[in-house]
Each structure stands twice: as structure tokens, then as C-alpha cells.
Amino acid sequence: VDINGFSADTLIVEEGALLDASGSRNSIGRAAVINGTLRTSVSAGLDYAIYMYNNNVTLGPNSTIRFYGGSSQQRFSTRDDYANVEISGPSEKRLNGNVTVNGTLHLLDSGRVVMFGDDSLVVKKGITGGSATSYISTSGTGTVTINNIGNSPVIFPVGDRLYSPVTISNAG
């Protein structure tokens, strides 16, 4: 379902459903619960795609937020309850503070996450993708953390201005 300039008291996106919340601001009065996939290309990211008067947006444990912005930079809203996140499209997706992804961060096609200053990105179940056009661009003292690294090598798809992936394994 595509929404543009939508206004409601409550919004629920069920598991398996896809809601495209791009374009004009979508205003929700009391609560939004995302259990499926919310796709947005708006520059202000999740904060503007689902504008809450009381900031009561709940992301379910199997939800996916898909940032697929095109021509302008897109803000990757500060949250610690993202389940899964997909990054695609040619515009930069800029961290707006500390972010935790409790599931998987998927870097698709030309999606690039940009971190400035001391922002931190924690990904609990891993990162998929990563290439010269799809990586986490870091500058400053911020950190990228992937939890539970085992004996198998794990690639951190990072770089400053150029893709310079780092591979780490926990041998002991």
C-alpha cells in the first residue's frame, strides 16, 4: 500500500505487509506499530515518513525499515529498536546519532550509510552486502559494531571516502 499525506489516529502494518510511506508527511495521532516492512524515500527518514505527535512508533521484532532515497540525502533516525534495515538507492543515508539494528543490516545496490563524529552503529545479527558503491562510510571517532563474531571471518563493509572492508574473526 502506498500512502502520501496520510492522516490517522492509529496505524498498524502487519507482518508480511509492505507500506510505502514516501512523499508528503504522514501524520499518526496516537500510535504506529510496524510488524511488516515500511519503505520510505523521504529525506527526514522514519521521523517524517511516520510523523507522530507523541513519537509512539513501535517496531516489531520481525519488522524491516527500507531506506531507498533517490536524489537527496536521507536521515537514518536514531533508534535502538530497529529489527532489520535495508539500505538502497543512490543517496546517502546519514546516521543521525546512535543506531542499533537488532537483526540484519542489508546494504543493497548503491546504498551507503554515512557516519560523522562520534555516532555509533551496532548490528546484532550481521551485515549483508557491501561493495564499492554500498558500504558504511565513517569519519570521526564513531564505531561500527557487529555482535557475536565467531570463528568464521566477518566482513565489516566500511571505508572513509573509498570502500576499505575489514575482515575479523574470533579465533579464541
Coordinates of C-alpha atoms in Angstrom, one line a residue:
V1 CA 0.0 0.0 0.0
D2 CA 1.3 3.5 -0.9
I3 CA 0.4 6.4 1.3
N4 CA 1.1 10.1 0.7
G5 CA -0.1 12.8 3.1
F6 CA -2.0 10.2 5.1
S7 CA -3.5 11.1 8.5
A8 CA -4.9 8.7 11.1
D9 CA -5.2 8.0 14.8
T10 CA -3.5 4.6 14.7
L11 CA -1.5 2.8 12.1
I12 CA -0.7 -0.9 12.1
V13 CA 1.5 -2.6 9.4
E14 CA 1.0 -6.4 9.8
E15 CA 3.8 -8.9 9.3
G16 CA 4.2 -9.7 5.6
A17 CA 2.7 -6.3 4.6
L18 CA 4.5 -3.6 2.8
L19 CA 3.7 0.1 3.4
D20 CA 5.4 2.7 1.1
A21 CA 5.4 5.9 3.2
S22 CA 7.2 8.3 0.8
G23 CA 6.2 11.7 -0.4
S24 CA 4.4 14.0 1.9
R25 CA 4.4 13.7 5.7
N26 CA 2.1 11.0 7.1
S27 CA 0.6 12.0 10.5
I28 CA -0.4 9.5 13.1
G29 CA -2.1 10.8 16.2
R30 CA -1.7 8.0 18.9
A31 CA 0.3 5.0 17.8
A32 CA 2.0 3.3 14.9
V33 CA 3.0 -0.4 15.1
I34 CA 5.3 -1.7 12.3
N35 CA 5.4 -5.5 12.1
G36 CA 5.9 -5.8 8.4
T37 CA 8.0 -3.6 6.0
L38 CA 7.9 0.2 5.9
R39 CA 9.6 1.6 2.8
T40 CA 10.5 5.3 2.7
S41 CA 12.4 7.6 0.4
V42 CA 11.8 10.9 2.3
S43 CA 14.9 12.8 3.3
A44 CA 13.9 13.0 7.0
G45 CA 13.7 9.2 7.2
L46 CA 11.4 7.4 9.6
D47 CA 10.7 10.5 11.7
Y48 CA 8.9 12.2 8.7
A49 CA 7.5 9.2 6.9
I50 CA 5.5 8.4 10.1
Y51 CA 5.2 11.7 11.9
M52 CA 4.0 11.1 15.5
Y53 CA 2.7 13.8 17.8
N54 CA 3.9 11.8 20.7
N55 CA 6.7 9.8 19.0
N56 CA 5.0 6.5 19.7
V57 CA 6.3 4.3 16.9
T58 CA 6.8 0.6 17.8
L59 CA 8.9 -1.5 15.6
G60 CA 8.1 -5.2 15.9
P61 CA 10.8 -7.9 16.2
N62 CA 10.4 -9.0 12.5
S63 CA 9.9 -5.6 11.0
T64 CA 12.0 -4.1 8.2
I65 CA 12.6 -0.4 7.5
R66 CA 13.7 0.1 3.9
F67 CA 15.5 3.4 3.2
Y68 CA 15.6 3.8 -0.6
G69 CA 16.1 7.5 -1.1
G70 CA 16.9 8.8 -4.5
S71 CA 18.4 12.2 -5.1
S72 CA 18.6 13.8 -1.7
Q73 CA 20.4 12.7 1.5
Q74 CA 18.2 10.6 3.8
R75 CA 18.4 10.7 7.6
F76 CA 18.7 7.3 9.3
S77 CA 16.8 8.1 12.5
T78 CA 18.3 7.5 16.0
R79 CA 16.7 4.4 17.5
D80 CA 17.7 1.3 19.4
D81 CA 14.8 -0.9 18.3
Y82 CA 15.3 -1.4 14.6
A83 CA 14.7 -5.1 13.8
N84 CA 16.0 -5.2 10.2
V85 CA 17.1 -2.4 7.9
E86 CA 17.6 -2.3 4.2
I87 CA 19.7 0.5 2.6
S88 CA 19.4 1.1 -1.2
G89 CA 19.3 4.0 -3.7
P90 CA 22.0 6.4 -4.7
S91 CA 21.5 9.0 -2.0
E92 CA 23.5 8.9 1.3
K93 CA 21.7 7.5 4.4
R94 CA 23.2 9.6 7.2
L95 CA 23.1 8.3 10.8
N96 CA 21.5 10.9 13.0
G97 CA 23.1 9.8 16.3
N98 CA 23.5 6.3 17.7
V99 CA 21.6 3.4 16.0
T100 CA 21.1 -0.2 17.0
V101 CA 19.8 -2.8 14.5
N102 CA 18.7 -5.9 16.4
G103 CA 18.6 -8.0 13.3
T104 CA 20.4 -7.6 10.0
L105 CA 21.6 -4.6 8.1
H106 CA 21.2 -5.2 4.3
L107 CA 23.4 -3.0 2.1
L108 CA 21.8 -3.2 -1.4
D109 CA 22.9 -2.0 -4.8
S110 CA 24.2 1.6 -4.3
G111 CA 23.0 2.1 -0.7
R112 CA 25.6 3.9 1.5
V113 CA 25.4 4.7 5.2
V114 CA 27.3 7.8 6.3
M115 CA 28.6 8.3 9.9
F116 CA 30.0 11.6 11.2
G117 CA 31.6 12.5 14.5
D118 CA 31.0 10.0 17.3
D119 CA 27.9 8.3 16.0
S120 CA 27.8 4.5 16.6
L121 CA 26.1 1.8 14.7
V122 CA 25.5 -1.6 16.4
V123 CA 24.3 -4.5 14.3
K124 CA 23.4 -7.6 16.3
K125 CA 22.9 -10.3 13.7
G126 CA 25.2 -9.1 10.9
I127 CA 25.6 -7.1 7.7
T128 CA 24.8 -8.4 4.2
G129 CA 26.1 -6.8 1.0
G130 CA 28.9 -4.3 0.8
S131 CA 30.7 -3.1 -2.3
A132 CA 32.5 -0.1 -3.7
T133 CA 29.1 1.6 -4.0
S134 CA 27.3 0.1 -1.0
Y135 CA 29.2 0.4 2.4
I136 CA 29.4 2.3 5.7
S137 CA 31.3 5.5 5.3
T138 CA 33.0 6.6 8.5
S139 CA 34.8 9.7 9.6
G140 CA 35.5 10.9 13.1
T141 CA 35.5 8.7 16.2
G142 CA 32.3 6.7 15.7
T143 CA 32.1 3.0 15.8
V144 CA 30.6 0.1 13.8
T145 CA 29.9 -3.0 16.0
I146 CA 28.8 -6.4 14.8
N147 CA 27.9 -8.6 17.8
N148 CA 28.6 -12.4 18.2
I149 CA 31.6 -12.8 15.8
G150 CA 32.5 -16.5 15.8
N151 CA 35.4 -18.4 14.2
S152 CA 34.3 -17.6 10.6
P153 CA 35.6 -14.4 9.1
V154 CA 33.1 -11.5 9.2
I155 CA 33.4 -8.6 6.8
F156 CA 32.8 -5.1 8.0
P157 CA 31.9 -3.2 4.8
V158 CA 33.4 0.2 5.7
G159 CA 35.5 2.9 4.3
D160 CA 36.1 6.7 4.5
R161 CA 35.8 8.0 1.0
L162 CA 36.7 4.7 -0.6
Y163 CA 35.5 1.2 0.2
S164 CA 38.1 -0.4 2.5
P165 CA 36.5 -3.5 4.1
V166 CA 37.9 -5.0 7.3
T167 CA 37.7 -8.8 7.9
I168 CA 37.6 -10.0 11.5
S169 CA 37.3 -13.5 13.1
N170 CA 37.4 -14.6 16.7
A171 CA 39.9 -17.4 16.9
G172 CA 39.9 -17.7 20.6

